[in-house]
Amino acid sequence: MPRTEDATVSADAAVGANAAEPAVASVAAASAAVATRADDAAGGGDAGPDRPAEIPARAPQRRPAAPARRGPADPVKSLMHHHRDLCERAVSPLEIAAGLEAHGLTDRTAARYRHRDVFSLAEELYARIPARTAEPAAPEPPPPGPDSEARAGWTLLALLPGAACLATAGLLRATEGVLGGGARAAVTVTGALLACLALRLCLSRGPLRAPEGAGRAGMYACWLLSFAVYGEELIAQVISGGPDGPWEATPAPLLGLAAAVAPAAWCAHLFTVRAHRKLTGSRALEEFGAGVRPLLLAAVALFLCALLPLLFLAGLGLGGDGTPVGAAALGVLFFLARLLAAHGLPEPGTVALAAACAVEAAAPALVLAGRLPGLEPLAVPVHALVSAGGTGAVSALACGAAALGLLVHASAALSRASAHTRS
């Protein structure tokens, strides 16, 4: 019996041991798996006999960068970078459009920047200007037309040259036969100085003011005015074999031209205001140019309509004779030259004035040179001109041709938007 009990106990122990073996094996396997993962995480695990070796992962390789395209993807951005100063200084899209036009950009070339015209391109450039935080934004420029007080100011100044000349002529007429030659000369010189001072004040303000100066135009203007007063008598004496005596002055053209300064200022003012309105309402450079050219012709015609009566009245009051064609041509030449200078283009007017001076100086010089042996043909054109139109034909031809050429140039120069952003 004791052996039987011992055998039973041994059998039960064996059965319990067999039953515990799977649990122990599971715990051992779990411990081994945990240890293996820890080794892998630490990077020190080696491939065992029952475990295949792991291939180390390679870092992803970047593809070589594609070659950069030639030419910017945004052409407007490159244009803005090229004209950075213009875009940063601009206070309106119109100023940018005028600057682009001044650099040779037209509506046709604006299509390369994916815009139909220069104005729409300028609007995009102006919209892309970064906001300035350090500097206050520039105020919107006022329209070129001044207010009523400013208009009254420069209108009064424009009347002063005519008033000074009229007062001088009236004083000389009233004191005729009373004052001696020296006193009359002093009155004439004083009146001329007052008229020049008044003219200088007039040209420093208002629509006739030249922001960049007029260069040598003043010197040429003095010659032309002197020839208008003394030129006809000089030509007459040279043609008749002289000169042989003092030249008789004809001050009527000078008085008429001085009185025409006020109409010239108003015609220039009207042209500037109308042209600025055209610039604001236009959407293409061709459209703006086509609208400005008739305005220029209308301004010149309006000034001529005001000049002719003033010249006629001056000649009637001072005893002038004949139609003042030369003085009228000289007045139109002065008006166009000053209008261009007021819009920042003084060089063409200076050249036209110099050309008129050269023709007037060449006429008596050719007559005098024709008196030399063998040079008689030089005087033939001047004799033919005087025979056809009188002594005033020389001034009419010189100033008329110069005024016509300047009008053709002005119709092209003043039809550009860049000429109206400085006025």
Tab-separated table of C-alpha atoms in Angstrom:
chain	number	residue	atom	x	y	z
A	1	MET	CA	0.000	0.000	0.000
A	2	PRO	CA	2.663	2.528	0.746
A	3	ARG	CA	4.258	1.882	-2.670
A	4	THR	CA	0.937	2.328	-4.337
A	5	GLU	CA	0.483	5.737	-2.717
A	6	ASP	CA	3.984	6.790	-3.632
A	7	ALA	CA	3.346	5.790	-7.247
A	8	THR	CA	0.169	7.759	-7.298
A	9	VAL	CA	1.897	10.815	-5.924
A	10	SER	CA	4.695	10.504	-8.516
A	11	ALA	CA	2.192	10.178	-11.318
A	12	ASP	CA	0.348	13.292	-10.179
A	13	ALA	CA	3.592	15.250	-10.008
A	14	ALA	CA	4.545	14.132	-13.469
A	15	VAL	CA	1.203	15.187	-14.848
A	16	GLY	CA	1.554	18.632	-13.187
A	17	ALA	CA	5.029	19.025	-14.580
A	18	ASN	CA	3.847	18.176	-18.047
A	19	ALA	CA	1.017	20.622	-17.736
A	20	ALA	CA	3.359	23.458	-16.568
A	21	GLU	CA	5.857	23.027	-19.391
A	22	PRO	CA	3.804	24.895	-22.073
A	23	ALA	CA	3.299	27.872	-19.778
A	24	VAL	CA	7.005	28.029	-18.961
A	25	ALA	CA	7.845	27.803	-22.648
A	26	SER	CA	5.464	30.642	-23.468
A	27	VAL	CA	7.005	32.865	-20.799
A	28	ALA	CA	10.497	32.080	-22.072
A	29	ALA	CA	9.512	32.859	-25.653
A	30	ALA	CA	7.984	36.180	-24.636
A	31	SER	CA	11.120	37.130	-22.690
A	32	ALA	CA	13.294	36.296	-25.684
A	33	ALA	CA	11.131	38.412	-27.982
A	34	VAL	CA	11.335	41.368	-25.625
A	35	ALA	CA	15.099	41.017	-25.391
A	36	THR	CA	15.409	40.813	-29.157
A	37	ARG	CA	13.356	43.978	-29.672
A	38	ALA	CA	15.433	45.807	-27.089
A	39	ASP	CA	18.607	44.785	-28.874
A	40	ASP	CA	17.212	45.917	-32.232
A	41	ALA	CA	16.185	49.219	-30.787
A	42	ALA	CA	19.646	49.704	-29.333
A	43	GLY	CA	21.186	48.886	-32.707
A	44	GLY	CA	23.438	46.184	-31.304
A	45	GLY	CA	21.543	43.058	-32.288
A	46	ASP	CA	23.357	40.537	-34.432
A	47	ALA	CA	21.751	38.138	-36.783
A	48	GLY	CA	21.453	34.753	-35.142
A	49	PRO	CA	21.489	31.368	-36.818
A	50	ASP	CA	17.677	31.189	-36.874
A	51	ARG	CA	17.220	34.883	-37.800
A	52	PRO	CA	18.032	36.280	-41.199
A	53	ALA	CA	20.279	39.290	-41.311
A	54	GLU	CA	18.420	42.574	-41.821
A	55	ILE	CA	19.481	44.795	-44.709
A	56	PRO	CA	20.162	48.339	-43.441
A	57	ALA	CA	17.769	50.911	-44.857
A	58	ARG	CA	19.305	53.428	-47.288
A	59	ALA	CA	18.672	57.165	-46.996
A	60	PRO	CA	16.410	58.441	-49.795
A	61	GLN	CA	18.432	60.090	-52.527
A	62	ARG	CA	17.291	63.417	-53.969
A	63	ARG	CA	16.926	63.745	-57.668
A	64	PRO	CA	19.163	66.324	-59.320
A	65	ALA	CA	17.458	69.695	-59.628
A	66	ALA	CA	16.048	70.468	-63.032
A	67	PRO	CA	17.863	73.232	-64.876
A	68	ALA	CA	16.315	76.657	-64.331
A	69	ARG	CA	14.220	78.014	-67.152
A	70	ARG	CA	15.546	80.883	-69.107
A	71	GLY	CA	13.328	83.921	-68.800
A	72	PRO	CA	11.074	84.745	-65.880
A	73	ALA	CA	7.739	83.044	-65.457
A	74	ASP	CA	6.255	86.413	-64.444
A	75	PRO	CA	7.338	89.056	-66.999
A	76	VAL	CA	5.645	91.871	-65.088
A	77	LYS	CA	7.829	91.133	-62.062
A	78	SER	CA	10.980	91.509	-64.130
A	79	LEU	CA	9.692	94.769	-65.588
A	80	MET	CA	8.942	96.082	-62.102
A	81	HIS	CA	12.457	95.126	-60.989
A	82	HIS	CA	13.943	96.911	-64.019
A	83	HIS	CA	11.942	100.085	-63.315
A	84	ARG	CA	12.038	99.867	-59.538
A	85	ASP	CA	12.804	103.559	-58.985
A	86	LEU	CA	9.968	104.650	-61.246
A	87	CYS	CA	7.458	102.363	-59.522
A	88	GLU	CA	8.527	103.391	-56.030
A	89	ARG	CA	8.359	107.132	-56.767
A	90	ALA	CA	5.063	107.000	-58.628
A	91	VAL	CA	2.015	108.430	-56.906
A	92	SER	CA	-0.453	107.263	-59.554
A	93	PRO	CA	-0.616	104.697	-62.379
A	94	LEU	CA	-0.565	107.553	-64.897
A	95	GLU	CA	2.941	108.506	-63.805
A	96	ILE	CA	4.127	104.938	-64.317
A	97	ALA	CA	2.482	104.811	-67.752
A	98	ALA	CA	4.185	108.038	-68.758
A	99	GLY	CA	7.544	106.784	-67.506
A	100	LEU	CA	7.219	103.507	-69.388
A	101	GLU	CA	6.330	105.405	-72.538
A	102	ALA	CA	9.338	107.661	-72.063
A	103	HIS	CA	11.508	104.511	-71.971
A	104	GLY	CA	10.126	103.393	-75.327
A	105	LEU	CA	7.368	101.011	-74.203
A	106	THR	CA	4.292	101.124	-76.443
A	107	ASP	CA	0.924	99.387	-76.483
A	108	ARG	CA	2.280	96.829	-78.921
A	109	THR	CA	5.226	95.894	-76.734
A	110	ALA	CA	2.927	95.792	-73.687
A	111	ALA	CA	1.396	92.618	-75.156
A	112	ARG	CA	4.625	90.787	-74.312
A	113	TYR	CA	3.788	91.421	-70.679
A	114	ARG	CA	0.287	89.982	-71.135
A	115	HIS	CA	-1.467	93.350	-71.146
A	116	ARG	CA	-3.512	95.028	-73.817
A	117	ASP	CA	-1.960	98.494	-73.347
A	118	VAL	CA	0.521	100.487	-71.301
A	119	PHE	CA	-2.165	101.882	-69.006
A	120	SER	CA	-3.320	98.463	-67.761
A	121	LEU	CA	0.308	97.403	-67.338
A	122	ALA	CA	0.982	100.549	-65.296
A	123	GLU	CA	-2.037	99.814	-63.099
A	124	GLU	CA	-0.677	96.353	-62.265
A	125	LEU	CA	2.777	97.733	-61.539
A	126	TYR	CA	1.279	100.364	-59.274
A	127	ALA	CA	-0.807	97.708	-57.474
A	128	ARG	CA	2.292	95.594	-56.872
A	129	ILE	CA	4.216	98.370	-55.157
A	130	PRO	CA	4.838	97.189	-51.571
A	131	ALA	CA	3.182	99.267	-48.900
A	132	ARG	CA	5.532	101.718	-47.229
A	133	THR	CA	5.395	101.700	-43.490
A	134	ALA	CA	8.390	103.873	-42.724
A	135	GLU	CA	7.481	106.714	-45.046
A	136	PRO	CA	4.059	108.287	-45.345
A	137	ALA	CA	2.336	107.764	-48.640
A	138	ALA	CA	2.753	110.624	-51.063
A	139	PRO	CA	-0.435	112.621	-51.508
A	140	GLU	CA	-2.332	112.392	-54.749
A	141	PRO	CA	-1.135	115.184	-57.041
A	142	PRO	CA	-3.719	117.852	-57.722
A	143	PRO	CA	-4.967	118.329	-61.264
A	144	PRO	CA	-2.901	120.719	-63.389
A	145	GLY	CA	-5.615	123.367	-63.395
A	146	PRO	CA	-5.028	125.732	-60.460
A	147	ASP	CA	-7.832	127.122	-58.377
A	148	SER	CA	-9.506	130.464	-58.929
A	149	GLU	CA	-7.059	132.428	-56.747
A	150	ALA	CA	-4.028	131.047	-58.579
A	151	ARG	CA	-5.659	131.733	-61.930
A	152	ALA	CA	-6.321	135.315	-60.914
A	153	GLY	CA	-2.688	135.655	-59.840
A	154	TRP	CA	-1.017	134.524	-63.040
A	155	THR	CA	-3.643	136.264	-65.167
A	156	LEU	CA	-2.750	139.555	-63.500
A	157	LEU	CA	0.936	138.903	-64.109
A	158	ALA	CA	0.229	138.068	-67.755
A	159	LEU	CA	-1.402	141.472	-68.223
A	160	LEU	CA	1.604	143.391	-66.905
A	161	PRO	CA	3.873	143.227	-70.020
A	162	GLY	CA	1.144	144.625	-72.246
A	163	ALA	CA	0.280	147.271	-69.685
A	164	ALA	CA	3.922	148.382	-69.421
A	165	CYS	CA	4.283	148.657	-73.200
A	166	LEU	CA	0.961	150.434	-73.572
A	167	ALA	CA	1.859	152.946	-70.852
A	168	THR	CA	5.219	153.628	-72.474
A	169	ALA	CA	3.699	154.108	-75.921
A	170	GLY	CA	1.012	156.368	-74.519
A	171	LEU	CA	3.533	158.492	-72.673
A	172	LEU	CA	5.681	158.868	-75.779
A	173	ARG	CA	2.649	159.818	-77.872
A	174	ALA	CA	1.440	162.348	-75.276
A	175	THR	CA	4.838	163.992	-74.915
A	176	GLU	CA	5.633	164.107	-78.607
A	177	GLY	CA	7.206	167.477	-79.391
A	178	VAL	CA	7.610	168.251	-75.701
A	179	LEU	CA	10.409	165.975	-74.591
A	180	GLY	CA	13.795	166.024	-76.259
A	181	GLY	CA	15.523	163.089	-77.849
A	182	GLY	CA	17.417	162.119	-74.717
A	183	ALA	CA	14.301	162.203	-72.548
A	184	ARG	CA	12.305	160.138	-75.027
A	185	ALA	CA	15.103	157.589	-75.179
A	186	ALA	CA	15.119	157.376	-71.370
A	187	VAL	CA	11.357	156.819	-71.331
A	188	THR	CA	11.684	154.118	-73.974
A	189	VAL	CA	14.464	152.322	-72.117
A	190	THR	CA	12.574	152.521	-68.816
A	191	GLY	CA	9.419	151.140	-70.404
A	192	ALA	CA	11.364	148.321	-72.036
A	193	LEU	CA	12.972	147.362	-68.727
A	194	LEU	CA	9.603	147.368	-66.962
A	195	ALA	CA	8.108	145.215	-69.711
A	196	CYS	CA	10.995	142.727	-69.478
A	197	LEU	CA	10.634	142.533	-65.703
A	198	ALA	CA	6.884	141.976	-65.996
A	199	LEU	CA	7.450	139.292	-68.629
A	200	ARG	CA	9.957	137.520	-66.405
A	201	LEU	CA	7.479	137.501	-63.527
A	202	CYS	CA	4.782	136.192	-65.834
A	203	LEU	CA	6.923	133.334	-67.116
A	204	SER	CA	7.873	132.281	-63.585
A	205	ARG	CA	4.309	131.328	-62.642
A	206	GLY	CA	1.239	129.907	-64.241
A	207	PRO	CA	0.859	127.718	-67.327
A	208	LEU	CA	3.787	129.364	-69.153
A	209	ARG	CA	6.314	128.484	-66.457
A	210	ALA	CA	9.123	126.264	-67.727
A	211	PRO	CA	10.206	123.837	-64.951
A	212	GLU	CA	13.515	123.032	-66.657
A	213	GLY	CA	14.289	126.523	-67.913
A	214	ALA	CA	14.357	127.751	-71.483
A	215	GLY	CA	18.094	127.576	-72.170
A	216	ARG	CA	19.314	130.118	-74.740
A	217	ALA	CA	15.800	130.877	-75.965
A	218	GLY	CA	15.828	134.282	-74.262
A	219	MET	CA	18.819	135.459	-76.295
A	220	TYR	CA	17.196	134.384	-79.560
A	221	ALA	CA	13.904	135.977	-78.517
A	222	CYS	CA	15.640	139.325	-78.002
A	223	TRP	CA	17.070	139.178	-81.514
A	224	LEU	CA	13.680	138.307	-83.025
A	225	LEU	CA	11.918	141.107	-81.163
A	226	SER	CA	14.597	143.598	-82.222
A	227	PHE	CA	14.238	142.521	-85.825
A	228	ALA	CA	10.461	142.885	-85.558
A	229	VAL	CA	10.980	146.515	-84.505
A	230	TYR	CA	13.896	147.499	-86.779
A	231	GLY	CA	14.132	144.705	-89.352
A	232	GLU	CA	11.886	146.074	-92.058
A	233	GLU	CA	13.689	149.411	-92.187
A	234	LEU	CA	17.046	147.611	-92.211
A	235	ILE	CA	16.034	145.434	-95.164
A	236	ALA	CA	14.664	148.444	-97.022
A	237	GLN	CA	17.902	150.400	-96.642
A	238	VAL	CA	20.102	147.439	-97.576
A	239	ILE	CA	18.040	146.738	-100.698
A	240	SER	CA	18.209	150.397	-101.755
A	241	GLY	CA	22.000	150.517	-101.464
A	242	GLY	CA	22.424	151.507	-97.818
A	243	PRO	CA	22.360	151.468	-94.961
A	244	ASP	CA	22.655	155.224	-94.945
A	245	GLY	CA	21.042	156.663	-91.864
A	246	PRO	CA	19.283	155.702	-88.617
A	247	TRP	CA	16.733	152.939	-88.778
A	248	GLU	CA	13.176	153.965	-88.123
A	249	ALA	CA	11.500	151.821	-85.461
A	250	THR	CA	8.061	150.217	-85.806
A	251	PRO	CA	6.985	149.472	-82.225
A	252	ALA	CA	3.495	148.237	-83.132
A	253	PRO	CA	4.501	144.521	-83.315
A	254	LEU	CA	6.184	144.779	-79.929
A	255	LEU	CA	3.066	146.253	-78.336
A	256	GLY	CA	0.799	143.638	-79.920
A	257	LEU	CA	3.017	140.745	-78.852
A	258	ALA	CA	3.270	142.072	-75.290
A	259	ALA	CA	-0.507	142.350	-75.066
A	260	ALA	CA	-0.857	138.781	-76.385
A	261	VAL	CA	0.938	137.275	-73.380
A	262	ALA	CA	-2.344	137.010	-71.470
A	263	PRO	CA	-4.177	135.131	-74.267
A	264	ALA	CA	-1.141	132.885	-74.636
A	265	ALA	CA	-1.261	131.985	-70.938
A	266	TRP	CA	-4.958	131.160	-71.108
A	267	CYS	CA	-4.593	129.088	-74.280
A	268	ALA	CA	-1.747	127.133	-72.679
A	269	HIS	CA	-3.843	126.639	-69.555
A	270	LEU	CA	-6.821	125.326	-71.498
A	271	PHE	CA	-4.639	122.971	-73.499
A	272	THR	CA	-2.988	121.583	-70.363
A	273	VAL	CA	-6.275	120.990	-68.561
A	274	ARG	CA	-7.954	119.341	-71.545
A	275	ALA	CA	-4.925	117.176	-72.246
A	276	HIS	CA	-4.818	116.004	-68.637
A	277	ARG	CA	-8.474	115.037	-68.834
A	278	LYS	CA	-7.772	113.097	-71.998
A	279	LEU	CA	-4.910	111.330	-70.260
A	280	THR	CA	-7.121	110.354	-67.332
A	281	GLY	CA	-9.890	109.006	-69.545
A	282	SER	CA	-7.772	107.253	-72.185
A	283	ARG	CA	-7.038	103.537	-72.147
A	284	ALA	CA	-4.374	103.421	-74.858
A	285	LEU	CA	-1.509	105.606	-75.988
A	286	GLU	CA	-2.832	105.844	-79.541
A	287	GLU	CA	-6.198	106.947	-78.229
A	288	PHE	CA	-4.596	109.642	-76.098
A	289	GLY	CA	-2.410	110.894	-78.952
A	290	ALA	CA	-5.342	111.046	-81.344
A	291	GLY	CA	-7.263	113.145	-78.831
A	292	VAL	CA	-4.454	115.574	-77.977
A	293	ARG	CA	-3.468	116.596	-81.503
A	294	PRO	CA	-6.784	118.365	-82.220
A	295	LEU	CA	-6.479	120.085	-78.839
A	296	LEU	CA	-3.075	121.470	-79.813
A	297	LEU	CA	-4.332	122.745	-83.151
A	298	ALA	CA	-7.330	124.319	-81.437
A	299	ALA	CA	-5.086	126.050	-78.869
A	300	VAL	CA	-2.836	127.463	-81.611
A	301	ALA	CA	-5.843	128.612	-83.661
A	302	LEU	CA	-7.421	130.240	-80.606
A	303	PHE	CA	-4.204	132.093	-79.801
A	304	LEU	CA	-3.872	133.260	-83.395
A	305	CYS	CA	-7.452	134.544	-83.337
A	306	ALA	CA	-6.591	136.593	-80.254
A	307	LEU	CA	-3.211	137.756	-81.588
A	308	LEU	CA	-4.317	139.141	-84.934
A	309	PRO	CA	-6.790	141.702	-83.515
A	310	LEU	CA	-4.228	142.842	-80.945
A	311	LEU	CA	-1.603	143.363	-83.652
A	312	PHE	CA	-4.111	145.218	-85.794
A	313	LEU	CA	-5.138	147.497	-82.923
A	314	ALA	CA	-1.489	148.147	-82.014
A	315	GLY	CA	-0.682	149.076	-85.592
A	316	LEU	CA	-3.748	151.265	-85.780
A	317	GLY	CA	-2.793	153.111	-82.610
A	318	LEU	CA	0.905	153.510	-83.379
A	319	GLY	CA	0.620	154.222	-87.079
A	320	GLY	CA	1.643	150.864	-88.433
A	321	ASP	CA	1.028	149.914	-92.037
A	322	GLY	CA	0.449	146.630	-93.799
A	323	THR	CA	-0.710	143.231	-92.562
A	324	PRO	CA	1.384	142.072	-89.575
A	325	VAL	CA	2.077	138.632	-91.027
A	326	GLY	CA	5.631	138.496	-89.712
A	327	ALA	CA	4.592	139.563	-86.214
A	328	ALA	CA	1.770	136.985	-86.209
A	329	ALA	CA	4.176	134.225	-87.251
A	330	LEU	CA	6.597	135.375	-84.554
A	331	GLY	CA	3.835	135.253	-81.947
A	332	VAL	CA	2.873	131.681	-82.900
A	333	LEU	CA	6.544	130.692	-82.808
A	334	PHE	CA	6.931	132.138	-79.304
A	335	PHE	CA	3.731	130.424	-78.140
A	336	LEU	CA	4.747	126.977	-79.378
A	337	ALA	CA	8.281	127.291	-78.029
A	338	ARG	CA	7.035	128.284	-74.585
A	339	LEU	CA	4.324	125.607	-74.585
A	340	LEU	CA	6.920	122.938	-75.238
A	341	ALA	CA	9.210	124.379	-72.566
A	342	ALA	CA	6.329	124.386	-70.071
A	343	HIS	CA	5.940	120.648	-70.684
A	344	GLY	CA	9.624	119.936	-70.125
A	345	LEU	CA	10.776	120.129	-73.760
A	346	PRO	CA	12.755	123.379	-74.195
A	347	GLU	CA	15.277	122.156	-76.787
A	348	PRO	CA	12.997	122.056	-79.881
A	349	GLY	CA	11.795	125.604	-79.257
A	350	THR	CA	15.338	126.852	-78.846
A	351	VAL	CA	16.358	125.244	-82.132
A	352	ALA	CA	13.377	126.776	-83.960
A	353	LEU	CA	14.122	130.243	-82.574
A	354	ALA	CA	17.774	129.912	-83.559
A	355	ALA	CA	16.776	128.874	-87.087
A	356	ALA	CA	14.531	131.930	-87.458
A	357	CYS	CA	17.348	134.176	-86.235
A	358	ALA	CA	19.730	132.629	-88.764
A	359	VAL	CA	17.356	133.285	-91.671
A	360	GLU	CA	16.754	136.888	-90.612
A	361	ALA	CA	20.454	137.534	-90.198
A	362	ALA	CA	21.256	135.865	-93.520
A	363	ALA	CA	18.917	138.112	-95.544
A	364	PRO	CA	20.843	141.425	-95.186
A	365	ALA	CA	24.146	139.536	-95.190
A	366	LEU	CA	23.351	137.995	-98.581
A	367	VAL	CA	22.371	141.381	-100.011
A	368	LEU	CA	25.626	142.926	-98.807
A	369	ALA	CA	27.644	139.970	-100.072
A	370	GLY	CA	25.977	140.288	-103.462
A	371	ARG	CA	27.671	143.650	-103.941
A	372	LEU	CA	31.054	141.948	-104.233
A	373	PRO	CA	32.283	141.091	-107.713
A	374	GLY	CA	31.161	137.652	-108.802
A	375	LEU	CA	28.769	137.148	-105.873
A	376	GLU	CA	25.756	138.906	-107.337
A	377	PRO	CA	23.618	135.691	-107.435
A	378	LEU	CA	23.634	135.548	-103.630
A	379	ALA	CA	21.339	138.566	-103.400
A	380	VAL	CA	18.843	137.334	-105.998
A	381	PRO	CA	16.627	135.296	-103.592
A	382	VAL	CA	16.312	138.207	-101.159
A	383	HIS	CA	15.460	140.677	-103.931
A	384	ALA	CA	12.825	138.292	-105.304
A	385	LEU	CA	11.306	137.792	-101.860
A	386	VAL	CA	11.121	141.505	-101.113
A	387	SER	CA	9.691	142.237	-104.549
A	388	ALA	CA	6.950	139.637	-103.985
A	389	GLY	CA	5.983	140.367	-100.382
A	390	GLY	CA	7.652	143.568	-99.263
A	391	THR	CA	10.248	144.086	-96.590
A	392	GLY	CA	8.150	142.228	-94.024
A	393	ALA	CA	8.333	139.043	-96.100
A	394	VAL	CA	11.759	138.181	-94.670
A	395	SER	CA	10.459	138.028	-91.103
A	396	ALA	CA	7.269	136.292	-92.230
A	397	LEU	CA	9.216	133.585	-94.040
A	398	ALA	CA	11.753	133.046	-91.268
A	399	CYS	CA	9.272	132.920	-88.377
A	400	GLY	CA	6.530	131.218	-90.381
A	401	ALA	CA	8.718	128.335	-91.518
A	402	ALA	CA	10.134	127.894	-88.008
A	403	ALA	CA	6.646	127.984	-86.471
A	404	LEU	CA	5.312	125.446	-88.960
A	405	GLY	CA	8.167	123.043	-88.291
A	406	LEU	CA	7.766	123.493	-84.552
A	407	LEU	CA	4.036	122.829	-84.822
A	408	VAL	CA	4.705	119.532	-86.579
A	409	HIS	CA	7.173	118.552	-83.885
A	410	ALA	CA	4.853	119.668	-81.084
A	411	SER	CA	1.964	117.625	-82.462
A	412	ALA	CA	4.125	114.519	-82.018
A	413	ALA	CA	5.895	115.469	-78.778
A	414	LEU	CA	2.855	116.741	-76.881
A	415	SER	CA	0.760	113.712	-77.880
A	416	ARG	CA	2.893	111.547	-75.591
A	417	ALA	CA	1.698	110.885	-72.064
A	418	SER	CA	5.154	111.564	-70.612
A	419	ALA	CA	4.911	115.235	-71.673
A	420	HIS	CA	1.891	115.845	-69.434
A	421	THR	CA	3.063	114.448	-66.101
A	422	ARG	CA	5.451	117.392	-65.524
A	423	SER	CA	2.948	120.129	-66.080
